[in-house]
mmCIF file of C-alpha atoms and ligand atoms in Angstrom:
data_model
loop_
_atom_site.group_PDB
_atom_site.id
_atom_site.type_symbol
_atom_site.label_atom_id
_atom_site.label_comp_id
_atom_site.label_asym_id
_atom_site.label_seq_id
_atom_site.Cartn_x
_atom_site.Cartn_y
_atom_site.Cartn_z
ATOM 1 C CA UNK A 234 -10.095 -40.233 34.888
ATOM 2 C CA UNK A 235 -13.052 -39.123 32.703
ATOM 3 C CA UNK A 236 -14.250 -38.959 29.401
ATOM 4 C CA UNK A 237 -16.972 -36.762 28.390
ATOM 5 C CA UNK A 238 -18.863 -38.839 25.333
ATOM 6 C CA UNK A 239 -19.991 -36.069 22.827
ATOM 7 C CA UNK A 240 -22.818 -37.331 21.090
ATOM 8 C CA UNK A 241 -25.096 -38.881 23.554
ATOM 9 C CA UNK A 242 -25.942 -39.014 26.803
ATOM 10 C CA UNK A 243 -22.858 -41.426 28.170
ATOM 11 C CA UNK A 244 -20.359 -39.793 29.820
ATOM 12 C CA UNK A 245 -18.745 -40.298 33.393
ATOM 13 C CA UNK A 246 -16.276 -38.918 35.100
ATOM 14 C CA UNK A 247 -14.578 -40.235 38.731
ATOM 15 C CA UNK A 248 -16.005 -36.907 39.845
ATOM 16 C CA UNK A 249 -18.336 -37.304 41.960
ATOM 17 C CA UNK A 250 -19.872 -33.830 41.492
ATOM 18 C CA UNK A 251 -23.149 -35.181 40.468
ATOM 19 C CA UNK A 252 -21.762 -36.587 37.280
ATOM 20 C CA UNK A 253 -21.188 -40.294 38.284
ATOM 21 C CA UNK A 254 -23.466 -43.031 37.725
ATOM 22 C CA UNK A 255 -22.953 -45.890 39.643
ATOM 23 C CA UNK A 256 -23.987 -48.162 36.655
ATOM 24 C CA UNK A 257 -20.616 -46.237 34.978
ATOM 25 C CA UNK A 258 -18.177 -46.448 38.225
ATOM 26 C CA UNK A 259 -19.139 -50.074 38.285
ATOM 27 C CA UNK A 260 -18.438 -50.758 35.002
ATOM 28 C CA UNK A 261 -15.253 -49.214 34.822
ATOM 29 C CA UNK A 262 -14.216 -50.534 38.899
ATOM 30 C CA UNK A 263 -14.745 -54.187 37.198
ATOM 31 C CA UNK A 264 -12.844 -53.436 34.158
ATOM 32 C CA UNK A 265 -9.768 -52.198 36.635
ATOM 33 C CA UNK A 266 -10.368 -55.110 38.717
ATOM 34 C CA UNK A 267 -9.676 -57.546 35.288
ATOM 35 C CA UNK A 268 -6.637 -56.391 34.532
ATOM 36 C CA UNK A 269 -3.411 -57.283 36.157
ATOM 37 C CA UNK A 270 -1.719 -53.885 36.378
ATOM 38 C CA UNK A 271 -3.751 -51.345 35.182
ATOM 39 C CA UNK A 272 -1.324 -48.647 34.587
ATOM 40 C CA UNK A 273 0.854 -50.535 32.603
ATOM 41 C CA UNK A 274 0.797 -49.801 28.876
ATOM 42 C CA UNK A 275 1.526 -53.414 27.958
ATOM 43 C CA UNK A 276 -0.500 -55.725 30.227
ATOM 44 C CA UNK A 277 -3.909 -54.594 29.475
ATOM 45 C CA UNK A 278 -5.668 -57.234 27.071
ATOM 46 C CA UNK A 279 -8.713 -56.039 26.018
ATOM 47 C CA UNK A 280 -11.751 -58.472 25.903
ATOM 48 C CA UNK A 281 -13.477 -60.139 22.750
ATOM 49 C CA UNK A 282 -16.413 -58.205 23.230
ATOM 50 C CA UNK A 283 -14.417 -54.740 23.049
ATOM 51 C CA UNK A 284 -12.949 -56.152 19.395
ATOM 52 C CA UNK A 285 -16.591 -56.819 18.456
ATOM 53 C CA UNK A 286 -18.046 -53.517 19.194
ATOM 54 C CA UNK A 287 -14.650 -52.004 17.590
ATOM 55 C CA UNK A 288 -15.170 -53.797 14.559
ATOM 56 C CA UNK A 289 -18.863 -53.114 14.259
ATOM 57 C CA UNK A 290 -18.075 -49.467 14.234
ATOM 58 C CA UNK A 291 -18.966 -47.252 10.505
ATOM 59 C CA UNK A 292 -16.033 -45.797 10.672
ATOM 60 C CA UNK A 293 -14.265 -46.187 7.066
ATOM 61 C CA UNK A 294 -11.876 -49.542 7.569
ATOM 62 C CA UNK A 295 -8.489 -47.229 7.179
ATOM 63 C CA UNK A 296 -9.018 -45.879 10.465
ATOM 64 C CA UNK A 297 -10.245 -49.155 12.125
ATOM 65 C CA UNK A 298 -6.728 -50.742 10.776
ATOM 66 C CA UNK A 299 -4.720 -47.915 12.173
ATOM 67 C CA UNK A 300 -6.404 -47.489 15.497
ATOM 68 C CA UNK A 301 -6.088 -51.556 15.381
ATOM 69 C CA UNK A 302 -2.200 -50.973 14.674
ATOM 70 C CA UNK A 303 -2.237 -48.647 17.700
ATOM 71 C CA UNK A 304 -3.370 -50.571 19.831
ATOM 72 C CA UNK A 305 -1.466 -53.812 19.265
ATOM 73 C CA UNK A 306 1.837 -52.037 19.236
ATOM 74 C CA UNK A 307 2.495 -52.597 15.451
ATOM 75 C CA UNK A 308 2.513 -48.847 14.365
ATOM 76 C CA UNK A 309 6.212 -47.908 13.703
ATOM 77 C CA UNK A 310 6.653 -44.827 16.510
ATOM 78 C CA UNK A 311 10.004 -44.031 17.532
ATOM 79 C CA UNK A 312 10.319 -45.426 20.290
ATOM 80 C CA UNK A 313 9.978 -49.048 18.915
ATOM 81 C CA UNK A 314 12.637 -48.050 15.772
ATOM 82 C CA UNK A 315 14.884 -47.042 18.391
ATOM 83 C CA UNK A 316 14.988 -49.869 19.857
ATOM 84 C CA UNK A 317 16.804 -52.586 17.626
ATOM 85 C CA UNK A 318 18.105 -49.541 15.465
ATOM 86 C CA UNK A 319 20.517 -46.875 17.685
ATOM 87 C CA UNK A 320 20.402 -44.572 14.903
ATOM 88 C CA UNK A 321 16.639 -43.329 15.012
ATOM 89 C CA UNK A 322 16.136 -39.990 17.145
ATOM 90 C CA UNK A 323 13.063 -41.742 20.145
ATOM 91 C CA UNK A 324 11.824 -38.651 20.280
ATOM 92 C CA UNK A 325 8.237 -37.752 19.657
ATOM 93 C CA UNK A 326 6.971 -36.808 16.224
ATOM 94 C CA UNK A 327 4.806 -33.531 17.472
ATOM 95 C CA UNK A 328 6.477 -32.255 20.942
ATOM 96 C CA UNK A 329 10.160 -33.694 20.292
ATOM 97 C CA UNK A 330 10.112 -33.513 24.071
ATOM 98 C CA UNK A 331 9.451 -37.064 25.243
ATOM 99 C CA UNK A 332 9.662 -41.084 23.837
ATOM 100 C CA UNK A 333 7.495 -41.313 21.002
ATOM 101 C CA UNK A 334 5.320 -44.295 22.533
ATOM 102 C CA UNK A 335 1.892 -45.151 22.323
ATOM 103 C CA UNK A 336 0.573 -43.302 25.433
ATOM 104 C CA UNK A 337 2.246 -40.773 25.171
ATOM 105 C CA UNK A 338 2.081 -39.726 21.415
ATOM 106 C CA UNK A 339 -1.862 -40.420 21.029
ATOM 107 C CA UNK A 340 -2.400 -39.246 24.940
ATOM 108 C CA UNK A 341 -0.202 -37.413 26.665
ATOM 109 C CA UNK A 342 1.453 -35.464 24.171
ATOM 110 C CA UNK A 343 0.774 -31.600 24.257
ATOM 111 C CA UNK A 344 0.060 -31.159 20.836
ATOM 112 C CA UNK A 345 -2.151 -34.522 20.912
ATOM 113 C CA UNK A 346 -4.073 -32.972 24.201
ATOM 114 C CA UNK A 347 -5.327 -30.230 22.249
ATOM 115 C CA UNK A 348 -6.679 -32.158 19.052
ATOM 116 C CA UNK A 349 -8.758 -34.511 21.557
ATOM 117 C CA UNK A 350 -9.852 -31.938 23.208
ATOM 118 C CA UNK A 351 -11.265 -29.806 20.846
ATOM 119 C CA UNK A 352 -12.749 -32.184 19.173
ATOM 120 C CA UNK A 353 -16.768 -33.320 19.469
ATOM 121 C CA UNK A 354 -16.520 -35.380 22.680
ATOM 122 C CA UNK A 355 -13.688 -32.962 24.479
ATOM 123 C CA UNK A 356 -12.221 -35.806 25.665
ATOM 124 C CA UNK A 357 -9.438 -35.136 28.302
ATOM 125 C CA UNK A 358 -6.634 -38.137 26.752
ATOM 126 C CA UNK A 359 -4.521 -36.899 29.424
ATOM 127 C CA UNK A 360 -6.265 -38.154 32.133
ATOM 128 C CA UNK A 361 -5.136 -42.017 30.874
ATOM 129 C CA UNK A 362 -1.957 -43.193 31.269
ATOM 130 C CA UNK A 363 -2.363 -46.174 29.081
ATOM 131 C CA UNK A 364 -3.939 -46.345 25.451
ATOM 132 C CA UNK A 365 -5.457 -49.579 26.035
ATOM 133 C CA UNK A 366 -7.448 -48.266 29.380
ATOM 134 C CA UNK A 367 -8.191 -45.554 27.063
ATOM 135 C CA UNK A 368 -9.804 -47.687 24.276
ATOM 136 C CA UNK A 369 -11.493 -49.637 26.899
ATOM 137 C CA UNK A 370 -13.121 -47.268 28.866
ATOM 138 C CA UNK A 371 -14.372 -45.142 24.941
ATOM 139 C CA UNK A 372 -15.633 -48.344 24.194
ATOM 140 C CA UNK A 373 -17.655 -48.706 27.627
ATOM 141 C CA UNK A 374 -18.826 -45.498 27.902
ATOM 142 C CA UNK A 375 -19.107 -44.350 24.352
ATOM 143 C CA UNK A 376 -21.535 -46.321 21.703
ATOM 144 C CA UNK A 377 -20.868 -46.859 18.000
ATOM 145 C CA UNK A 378 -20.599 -43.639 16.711
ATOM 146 C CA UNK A 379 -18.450 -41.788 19.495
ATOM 147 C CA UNK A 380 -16.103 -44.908 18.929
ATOM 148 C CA UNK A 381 -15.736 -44.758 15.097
ATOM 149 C CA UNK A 382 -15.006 -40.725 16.107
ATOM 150 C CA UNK A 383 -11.988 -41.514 18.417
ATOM 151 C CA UNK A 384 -11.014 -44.514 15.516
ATOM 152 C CA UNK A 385 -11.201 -41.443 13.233
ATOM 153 C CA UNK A 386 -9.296 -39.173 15.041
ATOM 154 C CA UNK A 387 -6.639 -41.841 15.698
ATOM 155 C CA UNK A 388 -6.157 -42.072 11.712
ATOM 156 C CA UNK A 389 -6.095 -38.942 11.352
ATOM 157 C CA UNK A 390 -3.330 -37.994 14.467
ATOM 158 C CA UNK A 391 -1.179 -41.123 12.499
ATOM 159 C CA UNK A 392 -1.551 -38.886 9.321
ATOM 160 C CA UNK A 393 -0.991 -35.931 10.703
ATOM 161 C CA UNK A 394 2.387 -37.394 12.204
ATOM 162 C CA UNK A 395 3.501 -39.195 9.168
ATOM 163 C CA UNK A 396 3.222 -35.374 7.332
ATOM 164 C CA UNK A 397 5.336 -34.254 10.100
ATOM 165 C CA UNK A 398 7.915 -36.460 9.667
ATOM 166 C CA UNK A 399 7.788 -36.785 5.959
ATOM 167 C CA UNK A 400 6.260 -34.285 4.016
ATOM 168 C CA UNK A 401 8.133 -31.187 6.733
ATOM 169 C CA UNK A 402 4.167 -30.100 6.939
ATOM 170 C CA UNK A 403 3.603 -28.465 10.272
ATOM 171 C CA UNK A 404 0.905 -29.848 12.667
ATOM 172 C CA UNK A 405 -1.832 -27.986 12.633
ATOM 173 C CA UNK A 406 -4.713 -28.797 15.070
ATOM 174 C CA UNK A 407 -7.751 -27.318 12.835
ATOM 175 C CA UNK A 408 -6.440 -29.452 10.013
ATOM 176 C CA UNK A 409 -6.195 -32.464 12.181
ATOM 177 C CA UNK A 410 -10.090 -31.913 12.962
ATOM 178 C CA UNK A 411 -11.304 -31.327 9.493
ATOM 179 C CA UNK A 412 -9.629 -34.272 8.419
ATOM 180 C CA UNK A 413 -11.521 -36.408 11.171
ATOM 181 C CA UNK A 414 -14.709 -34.265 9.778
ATOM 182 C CA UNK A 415 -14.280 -35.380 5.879
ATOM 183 C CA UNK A 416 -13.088 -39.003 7.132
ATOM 184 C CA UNK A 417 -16.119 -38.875 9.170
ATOM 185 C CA UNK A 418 -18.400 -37.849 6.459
ATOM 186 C CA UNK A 419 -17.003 -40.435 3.787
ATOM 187 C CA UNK A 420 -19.119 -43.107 5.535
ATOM 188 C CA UNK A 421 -22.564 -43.134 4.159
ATOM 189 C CA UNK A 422 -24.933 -41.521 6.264
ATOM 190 C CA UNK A 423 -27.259 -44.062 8.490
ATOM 191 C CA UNK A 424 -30.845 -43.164 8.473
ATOM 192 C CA UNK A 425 -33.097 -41.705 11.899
ATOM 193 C CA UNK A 426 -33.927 -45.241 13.059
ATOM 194 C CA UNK A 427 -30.236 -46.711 12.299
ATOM 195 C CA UNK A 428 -30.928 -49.701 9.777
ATOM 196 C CA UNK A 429 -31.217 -48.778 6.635
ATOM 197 C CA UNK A 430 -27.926 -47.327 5.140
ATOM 198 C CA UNK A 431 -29.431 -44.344 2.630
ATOM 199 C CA UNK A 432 -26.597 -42.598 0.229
ATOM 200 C CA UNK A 433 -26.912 -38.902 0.948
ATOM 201 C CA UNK A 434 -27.814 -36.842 -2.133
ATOM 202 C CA UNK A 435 -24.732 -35.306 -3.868
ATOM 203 C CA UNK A 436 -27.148 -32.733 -5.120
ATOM 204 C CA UNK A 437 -29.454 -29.809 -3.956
ATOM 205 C CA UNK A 438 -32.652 -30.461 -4.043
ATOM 206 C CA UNK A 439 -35.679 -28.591 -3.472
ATOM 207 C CA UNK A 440 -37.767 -28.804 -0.528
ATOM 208 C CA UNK A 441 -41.729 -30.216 -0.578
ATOM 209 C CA UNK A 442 -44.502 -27.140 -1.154
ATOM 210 C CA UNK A 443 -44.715 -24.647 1.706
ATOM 211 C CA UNK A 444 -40.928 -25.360 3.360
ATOM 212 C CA UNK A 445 -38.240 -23.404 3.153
ATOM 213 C CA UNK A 446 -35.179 -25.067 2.673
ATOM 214 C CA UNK A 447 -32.212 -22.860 4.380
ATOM 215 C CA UNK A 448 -28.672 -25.032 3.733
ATOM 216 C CA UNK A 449 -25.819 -23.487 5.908
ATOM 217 C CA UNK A 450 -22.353 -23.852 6.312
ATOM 218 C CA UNK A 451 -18.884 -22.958 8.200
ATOM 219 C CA UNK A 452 -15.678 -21.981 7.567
ATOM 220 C CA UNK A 453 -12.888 -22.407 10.435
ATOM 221 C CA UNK A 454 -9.281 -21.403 9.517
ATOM 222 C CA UNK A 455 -6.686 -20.972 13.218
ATOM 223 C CA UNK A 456 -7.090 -17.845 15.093
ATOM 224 C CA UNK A 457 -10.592 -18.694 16.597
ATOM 225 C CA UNK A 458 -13.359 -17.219 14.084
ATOM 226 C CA UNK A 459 -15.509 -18.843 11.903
ATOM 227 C CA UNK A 460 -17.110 -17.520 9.500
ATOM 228 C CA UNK A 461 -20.798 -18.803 8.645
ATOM 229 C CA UNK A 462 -23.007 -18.717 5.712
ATOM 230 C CA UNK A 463 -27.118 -19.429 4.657
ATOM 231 C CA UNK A 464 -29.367 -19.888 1.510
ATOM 232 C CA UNK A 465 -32.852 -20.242 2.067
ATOM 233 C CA UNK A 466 -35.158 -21.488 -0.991
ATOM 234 C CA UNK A 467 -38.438 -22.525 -1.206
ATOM 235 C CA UNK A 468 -39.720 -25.733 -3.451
ATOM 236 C CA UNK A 469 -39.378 -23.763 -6.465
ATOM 237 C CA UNK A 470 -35.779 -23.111 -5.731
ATOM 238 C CA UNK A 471 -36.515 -18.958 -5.241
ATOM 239 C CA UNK A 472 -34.169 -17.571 -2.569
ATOM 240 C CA UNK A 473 -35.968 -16.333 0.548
ATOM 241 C CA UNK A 474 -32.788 -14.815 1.822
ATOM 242 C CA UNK A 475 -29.018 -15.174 1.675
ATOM 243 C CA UNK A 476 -26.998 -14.229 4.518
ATOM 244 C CA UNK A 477 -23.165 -14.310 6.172
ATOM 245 C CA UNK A 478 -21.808 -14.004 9.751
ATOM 246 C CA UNK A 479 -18.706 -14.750 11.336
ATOM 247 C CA UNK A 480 -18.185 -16.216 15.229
ATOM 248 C CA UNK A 481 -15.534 -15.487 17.579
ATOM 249 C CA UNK A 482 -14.456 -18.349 20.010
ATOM 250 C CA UNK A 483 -14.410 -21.165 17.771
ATOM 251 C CA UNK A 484 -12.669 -23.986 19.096
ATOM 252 C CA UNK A 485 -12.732 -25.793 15.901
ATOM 253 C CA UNK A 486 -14.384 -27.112 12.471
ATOM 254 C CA UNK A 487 -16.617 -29.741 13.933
ATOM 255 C CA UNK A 488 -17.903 -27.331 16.270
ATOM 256 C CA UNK A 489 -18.165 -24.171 13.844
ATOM 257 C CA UNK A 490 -20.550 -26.401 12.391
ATOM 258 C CA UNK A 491 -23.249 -26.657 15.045
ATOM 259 C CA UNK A 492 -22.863 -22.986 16.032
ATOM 260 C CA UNK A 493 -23.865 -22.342 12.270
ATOM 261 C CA UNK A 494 -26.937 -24.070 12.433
ATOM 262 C CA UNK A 495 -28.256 -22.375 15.531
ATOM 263 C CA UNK A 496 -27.274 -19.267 13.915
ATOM 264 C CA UNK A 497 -29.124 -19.992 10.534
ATOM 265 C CA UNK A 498 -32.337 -21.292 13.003
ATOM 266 C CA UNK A 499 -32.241 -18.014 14.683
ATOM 267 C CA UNK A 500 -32.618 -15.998 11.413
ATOM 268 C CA UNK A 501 -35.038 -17.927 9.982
ATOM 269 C CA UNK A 502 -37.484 -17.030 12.885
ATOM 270 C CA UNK A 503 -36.141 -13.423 12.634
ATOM 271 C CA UNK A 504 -37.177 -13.736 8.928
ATOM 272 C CA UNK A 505 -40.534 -15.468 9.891
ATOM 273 C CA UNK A 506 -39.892 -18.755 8.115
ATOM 274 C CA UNK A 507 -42.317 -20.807 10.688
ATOM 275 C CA UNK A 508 -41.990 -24.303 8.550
ATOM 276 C CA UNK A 509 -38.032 -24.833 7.358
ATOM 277 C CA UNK A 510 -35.722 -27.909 6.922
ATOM 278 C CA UNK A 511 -32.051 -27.174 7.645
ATOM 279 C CA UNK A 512 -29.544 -28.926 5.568
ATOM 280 C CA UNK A 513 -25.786 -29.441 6.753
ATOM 281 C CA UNK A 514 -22.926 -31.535 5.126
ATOM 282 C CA UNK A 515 -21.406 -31.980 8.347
ATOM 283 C CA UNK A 516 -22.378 -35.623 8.642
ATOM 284 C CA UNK A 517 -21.036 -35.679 12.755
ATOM 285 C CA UNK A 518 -23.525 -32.666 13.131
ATOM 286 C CA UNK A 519 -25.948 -34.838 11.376
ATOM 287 C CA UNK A 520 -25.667 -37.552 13.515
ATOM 288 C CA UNK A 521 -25.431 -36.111 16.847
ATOM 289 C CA UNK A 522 -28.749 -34.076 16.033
ATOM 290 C CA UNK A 523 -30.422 -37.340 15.737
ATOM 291 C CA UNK A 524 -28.886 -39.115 18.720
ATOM 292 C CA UNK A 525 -31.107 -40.047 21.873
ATOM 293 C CA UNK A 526 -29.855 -38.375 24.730
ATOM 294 C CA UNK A 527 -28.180 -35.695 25.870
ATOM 295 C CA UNK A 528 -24.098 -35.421 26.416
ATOM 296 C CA UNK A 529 -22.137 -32.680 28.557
ATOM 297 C CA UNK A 530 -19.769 -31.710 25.531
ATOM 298 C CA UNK A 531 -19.684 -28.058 24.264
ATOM 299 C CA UNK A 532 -21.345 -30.058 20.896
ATOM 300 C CA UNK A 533 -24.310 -30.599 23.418
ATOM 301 C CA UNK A 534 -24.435 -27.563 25.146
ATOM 302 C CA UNK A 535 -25.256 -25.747 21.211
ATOM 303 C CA UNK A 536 -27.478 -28.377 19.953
ATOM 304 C CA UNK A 537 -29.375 -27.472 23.551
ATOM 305 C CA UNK A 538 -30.034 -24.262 22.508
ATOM 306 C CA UNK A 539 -31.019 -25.124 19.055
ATOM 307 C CA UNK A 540 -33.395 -27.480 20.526
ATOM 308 C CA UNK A 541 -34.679 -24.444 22.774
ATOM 309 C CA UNK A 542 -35.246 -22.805 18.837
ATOM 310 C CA UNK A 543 -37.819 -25.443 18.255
ATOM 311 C CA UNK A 544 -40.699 -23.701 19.685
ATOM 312 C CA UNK A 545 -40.329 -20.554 16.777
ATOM 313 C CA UNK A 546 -41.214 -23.023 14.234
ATOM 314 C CA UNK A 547 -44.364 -25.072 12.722
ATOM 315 C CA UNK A 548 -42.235 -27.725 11.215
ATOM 316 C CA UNK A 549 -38.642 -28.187 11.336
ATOM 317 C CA UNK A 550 -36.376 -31.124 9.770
ATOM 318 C CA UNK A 551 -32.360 -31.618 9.595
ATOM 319 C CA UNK A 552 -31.451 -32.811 6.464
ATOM 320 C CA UNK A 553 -28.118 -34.118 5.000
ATOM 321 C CA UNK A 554 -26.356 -33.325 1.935
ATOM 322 C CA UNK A 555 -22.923 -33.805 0.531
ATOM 323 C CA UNK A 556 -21.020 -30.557 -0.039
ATOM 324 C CA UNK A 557 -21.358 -30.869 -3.633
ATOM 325 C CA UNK A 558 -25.035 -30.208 -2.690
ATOM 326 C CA UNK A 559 -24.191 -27.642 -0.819
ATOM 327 C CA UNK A 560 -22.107 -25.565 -2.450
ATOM 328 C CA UNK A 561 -23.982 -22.193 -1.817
ATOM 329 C CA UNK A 562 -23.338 -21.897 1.946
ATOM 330 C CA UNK A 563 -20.352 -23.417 1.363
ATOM 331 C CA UNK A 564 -19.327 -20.614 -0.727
ATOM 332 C CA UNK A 565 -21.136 -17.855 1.491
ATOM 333 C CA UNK A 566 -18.918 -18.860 4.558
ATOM 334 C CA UNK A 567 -15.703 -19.452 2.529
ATOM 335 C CA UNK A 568 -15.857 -15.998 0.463
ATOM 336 C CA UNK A 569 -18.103 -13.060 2.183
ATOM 337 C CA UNK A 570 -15.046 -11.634 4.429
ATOM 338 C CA UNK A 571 -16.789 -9.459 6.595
ATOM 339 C CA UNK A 572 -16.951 -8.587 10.117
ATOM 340 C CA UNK A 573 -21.047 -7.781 9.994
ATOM 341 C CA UNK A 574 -23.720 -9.891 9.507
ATOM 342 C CA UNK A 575 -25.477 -8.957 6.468
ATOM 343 C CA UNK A 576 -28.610 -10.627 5.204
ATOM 344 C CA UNK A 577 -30.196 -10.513 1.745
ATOM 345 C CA UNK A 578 -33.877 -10.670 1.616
ATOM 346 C CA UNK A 579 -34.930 -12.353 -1.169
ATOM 347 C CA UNK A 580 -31.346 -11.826 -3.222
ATOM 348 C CA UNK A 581 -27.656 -13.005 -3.547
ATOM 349 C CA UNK A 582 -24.473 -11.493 -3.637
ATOM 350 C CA UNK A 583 -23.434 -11.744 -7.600
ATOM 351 C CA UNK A 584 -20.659 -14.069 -7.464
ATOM 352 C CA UNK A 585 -23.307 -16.278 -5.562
ATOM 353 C CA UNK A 586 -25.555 -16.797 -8.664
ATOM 354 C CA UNK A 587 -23.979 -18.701 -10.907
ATOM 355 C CA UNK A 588 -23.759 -21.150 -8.131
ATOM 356 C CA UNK A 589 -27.473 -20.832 -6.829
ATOM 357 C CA UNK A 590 -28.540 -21.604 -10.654
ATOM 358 C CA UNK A 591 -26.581 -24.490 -11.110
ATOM 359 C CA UNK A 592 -28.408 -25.945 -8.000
ATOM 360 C CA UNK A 593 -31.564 -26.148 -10.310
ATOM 361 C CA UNK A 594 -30.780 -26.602 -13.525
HETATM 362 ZN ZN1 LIG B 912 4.856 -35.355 22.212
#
């Protein structure tokens, strides 16, 4: 059983490959030891302080409620409508394969596997038997922000389902995970030191004298590649360069996002931009930037290497900005369909003006 926690550095894993911590096994061996049967799905309560820490989360309060739902049993899955009522087909929403119960819709499922897995933390669901264990060992090992992810990504697996069953909309992973990205990004951003709740702008705006602001963005659709796109401007709002690229190997949105910003850091030292703020509207990206620590995710192992970046520059900030600020890069990655990076010094691509202007008028 493991669960590798994406933002920070908490993650353990039974393993004992040099990834345990015996602060972490202990932990968890007491929280087996309190329950009666651990691999039950029903006999698992889960302690006052877990509801605190759940509660405390930023997530927006839909997905609290519905991960709440989950976990008490009161979400209407199969399973439980089969029960008093013959006529309702048990079977699960996504795979159609097994019961659709609690552990195994939001754990053991196939189709469930792959959404928590390529997802920031890469957390392997399948390793729990039981949702409650589950929630108690994200809330141990995790802290607020990788729990109000997995209370995310619970609202938006419900969702997903209920479009499934209702709406005949196939499940689509990458949609799943750009859900849990906009959900995610709804909340208002917390600032660096995590007390003070500051409203991102909804607008571009221009960077102090002497920095180059270079916004970036990604677009992820299935089949793997991302495509990325940059605008740098100085504090007059001049572009210093556009450019596009695309990425093969993408597992998914949330990560097509940190792959763009080491990207758009590695050009603007090929470019010679030595004092720059990068500005994302990926508020997860955000986030995990800022966190103390460092986790074992895939996430990690990019934001590692943009970290490594750091020595090409003078000065160099993350900023955050809603996409409605950032509607240049947005538009770069969406609509420059090529398979070769190309990079305008000092120029856009025509359809890109009209866009870049309305940034600063
Ligand atoms: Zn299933």
């Amino acid at each position: 059983m493991g669960i590798h926690g994406g933002s920070d550095e908490l993650y353990w894993s039974d393993n004992v490959d040099g990834q345990y911590t015996s602060k972490g096994g202990y932990n968890f061996m007491r929280m087996l030891l309190s329950y009666d049967a651990p691999s039950s799905s029903t006999s698992a309560p889960l302690r006052p302080a877990f509801w605190k820490k759940f509660w405390a989360t930023q997530a927006l309060p839909r997905c609290k409620e519905t991960s709440w739902r989950a976990i008490s049993g009161y979400l209407p899955l199969k399973e439980r409508l089969f029960r008093p009522r013959v006529d309702v087909d048990p079977g699960c929403s996504f795979c159609a394969t097994h019961w659709e119960t609690e552990d195994h819709f939001f754990l053991q499922c196939p189709a469930t596997r792959q959404i928590w897995f390529a997802s920031p933390g890469a957390i392997r669901a399948d390793s729990f038997s039981c949702f409650r264990d589950f929630w108690a060992v994200v809330a141990l090992q995790g802290d607020g922000d990788f729990l109000a992810l997995v209370q995310a990504t619970v609202y938006a697996i419900w969702e997903a389902r209920n479009q499934v069953n209702f709406q005949q909309r196939p499940l689509m992973v990458h949609s799943v995970l750009s859900r849990v990205e906009s959900l995610l990004a709804e909340v208002s951003v917390r600032d660096n030191g995590g007390e003070a709740t500051v409203a991102a702008p909804a607008r571009w705006k221009r960077p102090a004298q002497g920095t180059i602001k270079c916004n970036f963005d990604a677009s992820f659709k299935e089949g793997d590649v991302s495509r990325l796109g940059m605008i740098a401007r100085d504090h007059e709002g001049a572009i210093m360069a556009t450019a596009c690229s695309f990425q093969f190997h993408t597992i998914s949105s949330l990560l097509a996002e940190p792959m763009s910003m080491r990207w758009t850091m590695q050009l603007a030292i090929d470019l010679g931009f030595r004092r720059i703020c990068v500005e994302t509207d990926c508020v997860y990206l955000f986030r995990s930037w800022h966190a103390t620590g460092e986790g074992r995710s895939y996430l990690s192992s990019i934001l590692r290497d943009c970290r490594l970046l750091l020595s090409g520059f003078d000065h160099f900030t993350v900023s955050f900005v809603r996409r409605t600020g950032n509607v240049v890069a947005d538009f770069l990655a969406k609509n420059v369909k090529t398979y070769a990076n190309q990079v305008w010094v000092e120029e856009v691509p025509a359809p890109v003006l009209p866009l870049v202007i309305s940034d600063i008028t």
